[in-house]
C-alpha atoms as an extended CHARMM CRD file, in Angstrom:
* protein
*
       191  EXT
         1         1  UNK       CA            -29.1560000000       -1.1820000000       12.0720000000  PROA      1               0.0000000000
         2         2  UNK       CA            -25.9470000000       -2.4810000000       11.5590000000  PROA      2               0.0000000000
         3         3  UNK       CA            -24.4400000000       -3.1350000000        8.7560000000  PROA      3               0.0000000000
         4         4  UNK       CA            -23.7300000000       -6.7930000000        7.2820000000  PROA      4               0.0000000000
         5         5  UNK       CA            -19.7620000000       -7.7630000000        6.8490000000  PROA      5               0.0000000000
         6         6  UNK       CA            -20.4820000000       -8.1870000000        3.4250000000  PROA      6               0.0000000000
         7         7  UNK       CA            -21.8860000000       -4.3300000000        3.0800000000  PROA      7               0.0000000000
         8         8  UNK       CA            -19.2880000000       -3.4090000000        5.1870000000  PROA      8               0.0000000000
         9         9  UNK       CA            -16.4380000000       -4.8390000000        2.7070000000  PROA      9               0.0000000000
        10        10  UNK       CA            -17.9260000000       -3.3240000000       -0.4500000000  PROA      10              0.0000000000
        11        11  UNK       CA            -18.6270000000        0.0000000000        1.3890000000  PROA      11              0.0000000000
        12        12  UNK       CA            -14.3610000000       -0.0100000000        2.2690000000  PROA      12              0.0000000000
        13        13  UNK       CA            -13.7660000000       -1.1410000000       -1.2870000000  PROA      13              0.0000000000
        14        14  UNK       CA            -15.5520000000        1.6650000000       -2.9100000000  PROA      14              0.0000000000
        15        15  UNK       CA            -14.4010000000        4.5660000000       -0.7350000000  PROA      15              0.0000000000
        16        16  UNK       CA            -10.6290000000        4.0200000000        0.6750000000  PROA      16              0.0000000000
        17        17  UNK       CA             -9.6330000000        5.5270000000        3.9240000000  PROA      17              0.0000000000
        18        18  UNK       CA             -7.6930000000        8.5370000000        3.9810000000  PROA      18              0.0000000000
        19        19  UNK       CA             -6.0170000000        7.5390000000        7.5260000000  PROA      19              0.0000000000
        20        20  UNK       CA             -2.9670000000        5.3540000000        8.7960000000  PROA      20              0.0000000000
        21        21  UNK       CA             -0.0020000000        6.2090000000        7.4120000000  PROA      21              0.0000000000
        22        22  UNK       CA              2.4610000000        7.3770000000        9.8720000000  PROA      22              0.0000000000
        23        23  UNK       CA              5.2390000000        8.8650000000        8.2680000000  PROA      23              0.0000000000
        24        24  UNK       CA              5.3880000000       10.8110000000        5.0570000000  PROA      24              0.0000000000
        25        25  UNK       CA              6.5400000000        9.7780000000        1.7450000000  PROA      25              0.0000000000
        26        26  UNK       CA              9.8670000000       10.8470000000        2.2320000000  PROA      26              0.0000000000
        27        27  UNK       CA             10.7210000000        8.8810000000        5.2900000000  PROA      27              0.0000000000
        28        28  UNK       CA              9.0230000000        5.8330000000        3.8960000000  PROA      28              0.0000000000
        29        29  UNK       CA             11.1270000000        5.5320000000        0.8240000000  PROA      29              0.0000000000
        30        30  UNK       CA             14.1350000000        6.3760000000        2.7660000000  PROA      30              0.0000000000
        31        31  UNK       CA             12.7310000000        3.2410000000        5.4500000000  PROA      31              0.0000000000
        32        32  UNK       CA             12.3850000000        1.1740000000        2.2610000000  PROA      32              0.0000000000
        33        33  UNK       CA             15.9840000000        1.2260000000        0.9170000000  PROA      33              0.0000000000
        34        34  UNK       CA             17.4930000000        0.3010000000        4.5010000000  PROA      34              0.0000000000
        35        35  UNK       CA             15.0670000000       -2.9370000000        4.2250000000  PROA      35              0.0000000000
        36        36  UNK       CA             13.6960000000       -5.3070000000        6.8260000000  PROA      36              0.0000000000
        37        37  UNK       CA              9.9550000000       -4.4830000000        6.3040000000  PROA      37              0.0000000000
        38        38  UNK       CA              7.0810000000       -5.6010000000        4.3650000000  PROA      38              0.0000000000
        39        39  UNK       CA              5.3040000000       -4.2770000000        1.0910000000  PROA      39              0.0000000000
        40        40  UNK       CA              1.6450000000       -5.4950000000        0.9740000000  PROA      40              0.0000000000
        41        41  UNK       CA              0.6630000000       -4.3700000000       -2.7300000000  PROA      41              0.0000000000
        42        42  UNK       CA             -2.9160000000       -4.2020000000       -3.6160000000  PROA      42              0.0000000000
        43        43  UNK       CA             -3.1930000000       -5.7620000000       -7.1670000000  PROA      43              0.0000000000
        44        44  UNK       CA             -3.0710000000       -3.2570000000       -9.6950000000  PROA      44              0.0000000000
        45        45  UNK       CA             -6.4820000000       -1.7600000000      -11.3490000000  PROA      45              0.0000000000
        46        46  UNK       CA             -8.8070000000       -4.3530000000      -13.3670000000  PROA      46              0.0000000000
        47        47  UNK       CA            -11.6250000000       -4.1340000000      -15.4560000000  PROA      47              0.0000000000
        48        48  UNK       CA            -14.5220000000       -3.0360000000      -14.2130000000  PROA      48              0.0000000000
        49        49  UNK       CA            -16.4440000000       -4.5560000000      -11.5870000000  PROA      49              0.0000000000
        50        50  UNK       CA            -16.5980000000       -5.9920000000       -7.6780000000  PROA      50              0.0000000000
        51        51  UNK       CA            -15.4670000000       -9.0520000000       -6.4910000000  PROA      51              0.0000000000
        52        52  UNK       CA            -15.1800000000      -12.0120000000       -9.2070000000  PROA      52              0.0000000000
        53        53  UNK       CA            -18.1780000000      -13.7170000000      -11.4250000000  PROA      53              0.0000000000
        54        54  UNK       CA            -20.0170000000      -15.9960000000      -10.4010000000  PROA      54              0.0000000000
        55        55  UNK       CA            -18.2710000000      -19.8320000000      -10.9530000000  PROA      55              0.0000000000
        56        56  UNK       CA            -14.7850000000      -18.4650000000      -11.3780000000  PROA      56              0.0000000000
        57        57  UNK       CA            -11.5440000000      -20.8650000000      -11.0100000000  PROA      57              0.0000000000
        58        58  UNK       CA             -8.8920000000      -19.7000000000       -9.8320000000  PROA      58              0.0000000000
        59        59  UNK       CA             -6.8090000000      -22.0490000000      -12.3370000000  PROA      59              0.0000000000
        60        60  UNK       CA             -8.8620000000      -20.3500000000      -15.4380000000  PROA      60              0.0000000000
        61        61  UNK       CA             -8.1260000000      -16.3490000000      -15.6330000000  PROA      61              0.0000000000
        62        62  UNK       CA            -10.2970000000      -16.2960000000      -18.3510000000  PROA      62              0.0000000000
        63        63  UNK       CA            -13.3490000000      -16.5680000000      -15.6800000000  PROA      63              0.0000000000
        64        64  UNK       CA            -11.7010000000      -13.8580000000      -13.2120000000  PROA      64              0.0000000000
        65        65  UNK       CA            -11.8950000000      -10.2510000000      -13.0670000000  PROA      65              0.0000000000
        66        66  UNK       CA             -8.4560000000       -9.2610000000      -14.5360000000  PROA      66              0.0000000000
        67        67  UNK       CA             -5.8500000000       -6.0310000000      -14.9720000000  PROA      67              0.0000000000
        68        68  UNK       CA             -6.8960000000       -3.5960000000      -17.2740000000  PROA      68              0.0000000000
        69        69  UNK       CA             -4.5080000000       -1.7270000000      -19.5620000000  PROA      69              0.0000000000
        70        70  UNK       CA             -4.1920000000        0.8970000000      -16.6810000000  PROA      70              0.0000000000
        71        71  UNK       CA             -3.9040000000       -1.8950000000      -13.9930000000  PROA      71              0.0000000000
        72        72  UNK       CA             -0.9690000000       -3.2220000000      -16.5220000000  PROA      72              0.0000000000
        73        73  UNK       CA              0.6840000000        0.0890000000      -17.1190000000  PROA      73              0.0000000000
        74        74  UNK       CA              0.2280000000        0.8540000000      -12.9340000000  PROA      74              0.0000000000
        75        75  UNK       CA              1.9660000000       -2.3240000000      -12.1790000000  PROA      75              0.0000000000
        76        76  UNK       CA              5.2820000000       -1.7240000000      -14.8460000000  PROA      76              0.0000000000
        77        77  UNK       CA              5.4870000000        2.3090000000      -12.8910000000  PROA      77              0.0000000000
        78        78  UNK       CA              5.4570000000        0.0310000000       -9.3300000000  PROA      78              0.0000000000
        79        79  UNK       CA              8.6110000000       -1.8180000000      -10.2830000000  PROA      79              0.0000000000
        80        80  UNK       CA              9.8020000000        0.9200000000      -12.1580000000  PROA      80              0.0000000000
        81        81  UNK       CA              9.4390000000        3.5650000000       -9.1240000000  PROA      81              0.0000000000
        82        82  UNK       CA             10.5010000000        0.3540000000       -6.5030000000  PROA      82              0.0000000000
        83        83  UNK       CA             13.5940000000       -0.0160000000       -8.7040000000  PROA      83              0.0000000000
        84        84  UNK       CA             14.5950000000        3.7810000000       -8.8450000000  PROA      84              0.0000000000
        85        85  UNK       CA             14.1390000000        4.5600000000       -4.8130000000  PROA      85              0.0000000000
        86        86  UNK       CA             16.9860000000        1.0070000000       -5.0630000000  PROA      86              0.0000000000
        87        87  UNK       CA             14.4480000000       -0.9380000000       -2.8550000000  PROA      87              0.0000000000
        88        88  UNK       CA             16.1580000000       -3.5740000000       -2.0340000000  PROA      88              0.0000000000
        89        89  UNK       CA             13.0690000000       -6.9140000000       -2.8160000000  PROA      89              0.0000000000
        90        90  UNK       CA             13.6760000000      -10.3840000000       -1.7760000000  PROA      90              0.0000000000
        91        91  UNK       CA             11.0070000000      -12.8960000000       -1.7590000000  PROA      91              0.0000000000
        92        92  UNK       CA              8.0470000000      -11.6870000000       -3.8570000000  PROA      92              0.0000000000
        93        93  UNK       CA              4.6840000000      -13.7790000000       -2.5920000000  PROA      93              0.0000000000
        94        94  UNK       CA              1.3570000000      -13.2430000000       -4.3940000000  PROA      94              0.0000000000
        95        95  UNK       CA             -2.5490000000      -14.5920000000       -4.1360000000  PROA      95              0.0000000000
        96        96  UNK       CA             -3.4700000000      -17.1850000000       -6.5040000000  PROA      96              0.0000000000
        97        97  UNK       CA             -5.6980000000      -15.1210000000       -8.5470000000  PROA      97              0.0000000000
        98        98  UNK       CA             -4.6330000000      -13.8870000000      -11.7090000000  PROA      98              0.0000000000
        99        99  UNK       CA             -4.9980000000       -9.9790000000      -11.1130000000  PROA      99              0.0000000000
       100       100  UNK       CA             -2.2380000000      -10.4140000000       -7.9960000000  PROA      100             0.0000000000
       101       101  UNK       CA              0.3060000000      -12.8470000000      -10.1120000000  PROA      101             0.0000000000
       102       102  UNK       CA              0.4560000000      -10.2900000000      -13.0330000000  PROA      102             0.0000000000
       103       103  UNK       CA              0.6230000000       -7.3310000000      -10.7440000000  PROA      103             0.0000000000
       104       104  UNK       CA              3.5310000000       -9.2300000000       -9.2380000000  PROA      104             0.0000000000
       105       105  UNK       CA              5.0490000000      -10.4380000000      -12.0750000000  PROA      105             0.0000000000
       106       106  UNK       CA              4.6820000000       -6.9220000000      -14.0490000000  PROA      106             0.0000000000
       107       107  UNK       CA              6.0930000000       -5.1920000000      -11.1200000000  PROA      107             0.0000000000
       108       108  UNK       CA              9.1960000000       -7.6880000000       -9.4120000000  PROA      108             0.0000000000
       109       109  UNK       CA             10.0590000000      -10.0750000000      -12.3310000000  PROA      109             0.0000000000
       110       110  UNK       CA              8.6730000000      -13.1290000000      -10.1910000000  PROA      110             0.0000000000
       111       111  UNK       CA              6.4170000000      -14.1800000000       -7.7810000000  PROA      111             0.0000000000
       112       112  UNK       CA              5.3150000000      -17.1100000000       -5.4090000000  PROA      112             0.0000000000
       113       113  UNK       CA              1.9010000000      -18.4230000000       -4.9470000000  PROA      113             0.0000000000
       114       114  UNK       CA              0.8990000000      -18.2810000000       -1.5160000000  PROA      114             0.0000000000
       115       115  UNK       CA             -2.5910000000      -19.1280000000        0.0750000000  PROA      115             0.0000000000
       116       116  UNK       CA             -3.1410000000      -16.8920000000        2.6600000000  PROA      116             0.0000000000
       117       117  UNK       CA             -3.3890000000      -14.1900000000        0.6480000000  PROA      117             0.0000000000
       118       118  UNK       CA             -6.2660000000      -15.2770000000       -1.5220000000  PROA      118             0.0000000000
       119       119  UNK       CA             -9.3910000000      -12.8600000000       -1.3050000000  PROA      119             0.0000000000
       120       120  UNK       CA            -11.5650000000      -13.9230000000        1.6410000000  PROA      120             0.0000000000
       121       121  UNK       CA            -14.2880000000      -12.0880000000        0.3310000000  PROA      121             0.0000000000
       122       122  UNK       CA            -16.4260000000      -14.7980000000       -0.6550000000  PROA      122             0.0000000000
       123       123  UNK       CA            -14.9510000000      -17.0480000000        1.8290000000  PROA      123             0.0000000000
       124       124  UNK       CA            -15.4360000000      -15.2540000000        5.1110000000  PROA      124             0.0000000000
       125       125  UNK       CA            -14.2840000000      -18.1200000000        6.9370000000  PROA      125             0.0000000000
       126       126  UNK       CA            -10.8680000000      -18.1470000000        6.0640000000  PROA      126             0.0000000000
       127       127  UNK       CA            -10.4080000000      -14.7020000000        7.6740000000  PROA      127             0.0000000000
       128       128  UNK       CA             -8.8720000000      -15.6290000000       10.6300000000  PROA      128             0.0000000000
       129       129  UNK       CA             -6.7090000000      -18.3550000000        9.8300000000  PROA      129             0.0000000000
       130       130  UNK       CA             -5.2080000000      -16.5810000000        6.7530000000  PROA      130             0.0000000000
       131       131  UNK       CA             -5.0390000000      -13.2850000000        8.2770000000  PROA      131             0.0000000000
       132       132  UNK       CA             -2.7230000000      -15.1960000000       11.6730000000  PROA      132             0.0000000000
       133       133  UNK       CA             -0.4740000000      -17.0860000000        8.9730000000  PROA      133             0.0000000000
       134       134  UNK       CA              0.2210000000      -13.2510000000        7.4660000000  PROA      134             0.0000000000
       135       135  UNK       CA              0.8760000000      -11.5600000000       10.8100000000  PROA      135             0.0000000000
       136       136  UNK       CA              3.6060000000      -14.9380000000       11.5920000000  PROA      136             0.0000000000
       137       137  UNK       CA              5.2860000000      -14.6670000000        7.9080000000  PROA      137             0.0000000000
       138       138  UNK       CA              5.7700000000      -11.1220000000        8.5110000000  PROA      138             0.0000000000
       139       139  UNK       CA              6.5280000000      -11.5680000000       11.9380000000  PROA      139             0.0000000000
       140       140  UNK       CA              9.8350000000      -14.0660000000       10.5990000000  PROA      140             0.0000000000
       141       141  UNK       CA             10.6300000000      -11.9740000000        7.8660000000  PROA      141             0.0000000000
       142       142  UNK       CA             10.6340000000       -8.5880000000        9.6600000000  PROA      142             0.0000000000
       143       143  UNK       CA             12.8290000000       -9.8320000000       12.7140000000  PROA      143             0.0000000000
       144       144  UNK       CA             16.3300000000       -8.9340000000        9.9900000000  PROA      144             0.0000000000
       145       145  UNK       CA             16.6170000000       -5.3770000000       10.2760000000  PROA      145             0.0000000000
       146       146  UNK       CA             18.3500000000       -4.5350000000        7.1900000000  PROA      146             0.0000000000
       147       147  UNK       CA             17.7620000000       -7.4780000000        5.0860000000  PROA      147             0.0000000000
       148       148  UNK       CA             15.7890000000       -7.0790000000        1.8770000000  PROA      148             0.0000000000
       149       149  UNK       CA             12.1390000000       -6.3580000000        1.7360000000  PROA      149             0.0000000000
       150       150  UNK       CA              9.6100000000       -9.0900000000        1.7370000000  PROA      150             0.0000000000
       151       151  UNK       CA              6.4130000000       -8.1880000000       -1.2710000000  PROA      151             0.0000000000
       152       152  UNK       CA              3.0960000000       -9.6060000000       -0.7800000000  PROA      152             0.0000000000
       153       153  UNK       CA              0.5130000000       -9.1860000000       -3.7400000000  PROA      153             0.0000000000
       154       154  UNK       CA             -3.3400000000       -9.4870000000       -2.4620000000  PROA      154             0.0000000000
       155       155  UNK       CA             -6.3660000000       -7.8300000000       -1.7280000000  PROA      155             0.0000000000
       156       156  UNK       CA             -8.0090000000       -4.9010000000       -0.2980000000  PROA      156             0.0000000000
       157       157  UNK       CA            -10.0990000000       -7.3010000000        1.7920000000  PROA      157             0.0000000000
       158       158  UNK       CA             -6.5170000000       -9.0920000000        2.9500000000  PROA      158             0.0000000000
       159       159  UNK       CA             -4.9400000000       -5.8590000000        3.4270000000  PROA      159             0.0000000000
       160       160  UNK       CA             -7.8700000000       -4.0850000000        5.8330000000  PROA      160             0.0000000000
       161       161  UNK       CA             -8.4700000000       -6.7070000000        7.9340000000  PROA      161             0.0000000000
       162       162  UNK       CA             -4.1770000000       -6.8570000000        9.0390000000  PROA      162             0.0000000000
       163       163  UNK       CA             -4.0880000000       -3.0720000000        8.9560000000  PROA      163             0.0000000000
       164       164  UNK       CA             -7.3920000000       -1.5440000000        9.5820000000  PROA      164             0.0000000000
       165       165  UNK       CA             -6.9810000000        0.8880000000        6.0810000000  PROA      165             0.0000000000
       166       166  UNK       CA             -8.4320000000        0.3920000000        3.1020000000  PROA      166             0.0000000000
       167       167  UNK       CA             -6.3790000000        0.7090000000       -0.0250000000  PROA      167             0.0000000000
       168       168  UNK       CA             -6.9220000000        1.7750000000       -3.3830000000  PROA      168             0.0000000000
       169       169  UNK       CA             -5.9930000000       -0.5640000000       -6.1940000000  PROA      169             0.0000000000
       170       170  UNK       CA             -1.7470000000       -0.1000000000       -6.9250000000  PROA      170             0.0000000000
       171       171  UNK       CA             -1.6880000000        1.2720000000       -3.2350000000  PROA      171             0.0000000000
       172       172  UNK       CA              0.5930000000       -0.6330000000       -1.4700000000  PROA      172             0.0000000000
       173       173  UNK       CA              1.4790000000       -0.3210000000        2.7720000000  PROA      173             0.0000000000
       174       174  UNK       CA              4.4850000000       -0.4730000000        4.2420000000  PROA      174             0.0000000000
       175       175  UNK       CA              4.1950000000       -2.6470000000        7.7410000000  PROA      175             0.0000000000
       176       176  UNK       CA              6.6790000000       -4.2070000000       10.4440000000  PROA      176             0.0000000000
       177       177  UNK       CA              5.5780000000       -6.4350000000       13.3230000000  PROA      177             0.0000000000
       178       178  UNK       CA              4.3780000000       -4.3160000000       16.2040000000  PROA      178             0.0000000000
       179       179  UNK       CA              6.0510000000       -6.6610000000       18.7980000000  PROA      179             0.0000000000
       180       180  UNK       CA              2.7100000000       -8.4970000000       19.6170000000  PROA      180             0.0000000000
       181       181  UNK       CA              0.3160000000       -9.9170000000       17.8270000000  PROA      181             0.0000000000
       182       182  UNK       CA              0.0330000000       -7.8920000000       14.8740000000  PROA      182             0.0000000000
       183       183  UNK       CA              1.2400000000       -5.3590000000       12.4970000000  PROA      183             0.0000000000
       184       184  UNK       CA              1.9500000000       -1.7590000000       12.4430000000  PROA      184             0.0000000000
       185       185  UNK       CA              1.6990000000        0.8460000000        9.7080000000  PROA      185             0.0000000000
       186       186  UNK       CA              4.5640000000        2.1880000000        8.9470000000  PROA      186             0.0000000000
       187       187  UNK       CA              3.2520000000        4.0790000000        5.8010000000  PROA      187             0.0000000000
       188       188  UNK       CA              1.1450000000        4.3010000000        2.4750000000  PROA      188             0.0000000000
       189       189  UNK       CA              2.6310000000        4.7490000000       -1.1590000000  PROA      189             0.0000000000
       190       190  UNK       CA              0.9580000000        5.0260000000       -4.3350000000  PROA      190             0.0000000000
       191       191  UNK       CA              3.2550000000        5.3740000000       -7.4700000000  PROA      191             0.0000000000
């Protein structure tokens, strides 16, 4: 019987994938500091829970599933770790909801609100089309070798579906166009 996408999600939520990172810790710092690639950051960890309650805004944090103290304190030791490798950051994009934003803001100082990479997980729909505007951004931003690094704060959902991994919350993977269509994996950091 196979199972739903919605079974499948929560089952990569709750147990992340030890695979996919292609060069060791090490070498990814050290790729990093020389810029030019991307940083998606899963948002740091929240209070407890799955997904968001039922009739949240995206506007209203007070109905969303938010950082925890931890999720606060993992976010500062994300900048704080970014900041001692000297990882060069430029722009700094985030999802909408309010557990990416203060990730973002906690760990860069700033942040943009960006669409695409807004949870799909209740909106299965907007897979796709999200998903291709990610690939193109990174696509633009990852064709300066050298130039600073380009942040994007989202999702576990967000991150799996461009990468195939599932992360755990404060994981964040390092990616580069892969000359196609897509993305590839440079590496996987968790501070």
């Amino acid at each position: 019987m196979a199972l739903s996408r919605r079974a499948f999600v929560l089952a990569a939520c709750a147990a992340p994938l030890a695979r996919g990172a292609t060069d060791d810790a090490a070498t990814v710092w050290k790729r990093l500091r020389a810029g030019g690639h991307v940083i998606l950051v899963r948002h740091a960890s929240t209070l407890p829970g799955l997904g968001d309650p039922p009739g949240f805004k995206i506007g209203d944090c007070a109905t969303q599933r938010n950082l925890s103290e931890a999720g606060r304190a993992e976010s500062r030791r994300l900048g704080e770790r970014l900041r001692a490798e000297r990882v060069p950051i430029g722009k700094v994009y985030t999802s909408p909801w309010c557990r990416c934003r203060e990730t973002a803001m906690l760990a860069f100082g700033r942040a943009e609100d960006w669409e695409p990479l807004s949870s799909f997980f209740d909106f299965p729909h907007r897979e796709t089309d999200d998903v291709e505007s990610v690939k193109k951004r990174i696509a633009g931003y990852s064709r300066q070798p050298g130039g600073p690094n380009v942040a994007m704060v989202t999702h576990n959902v967000n991150i799996a579906s461009l990468t195939k991994l599932s992360v755990a919350q404060a994981e964040f993977v390092v990616v580069r166009p892969d000359g196609c269509c897509g993305v590839r994996v440079v590496g996987r950091l968790r501070v």
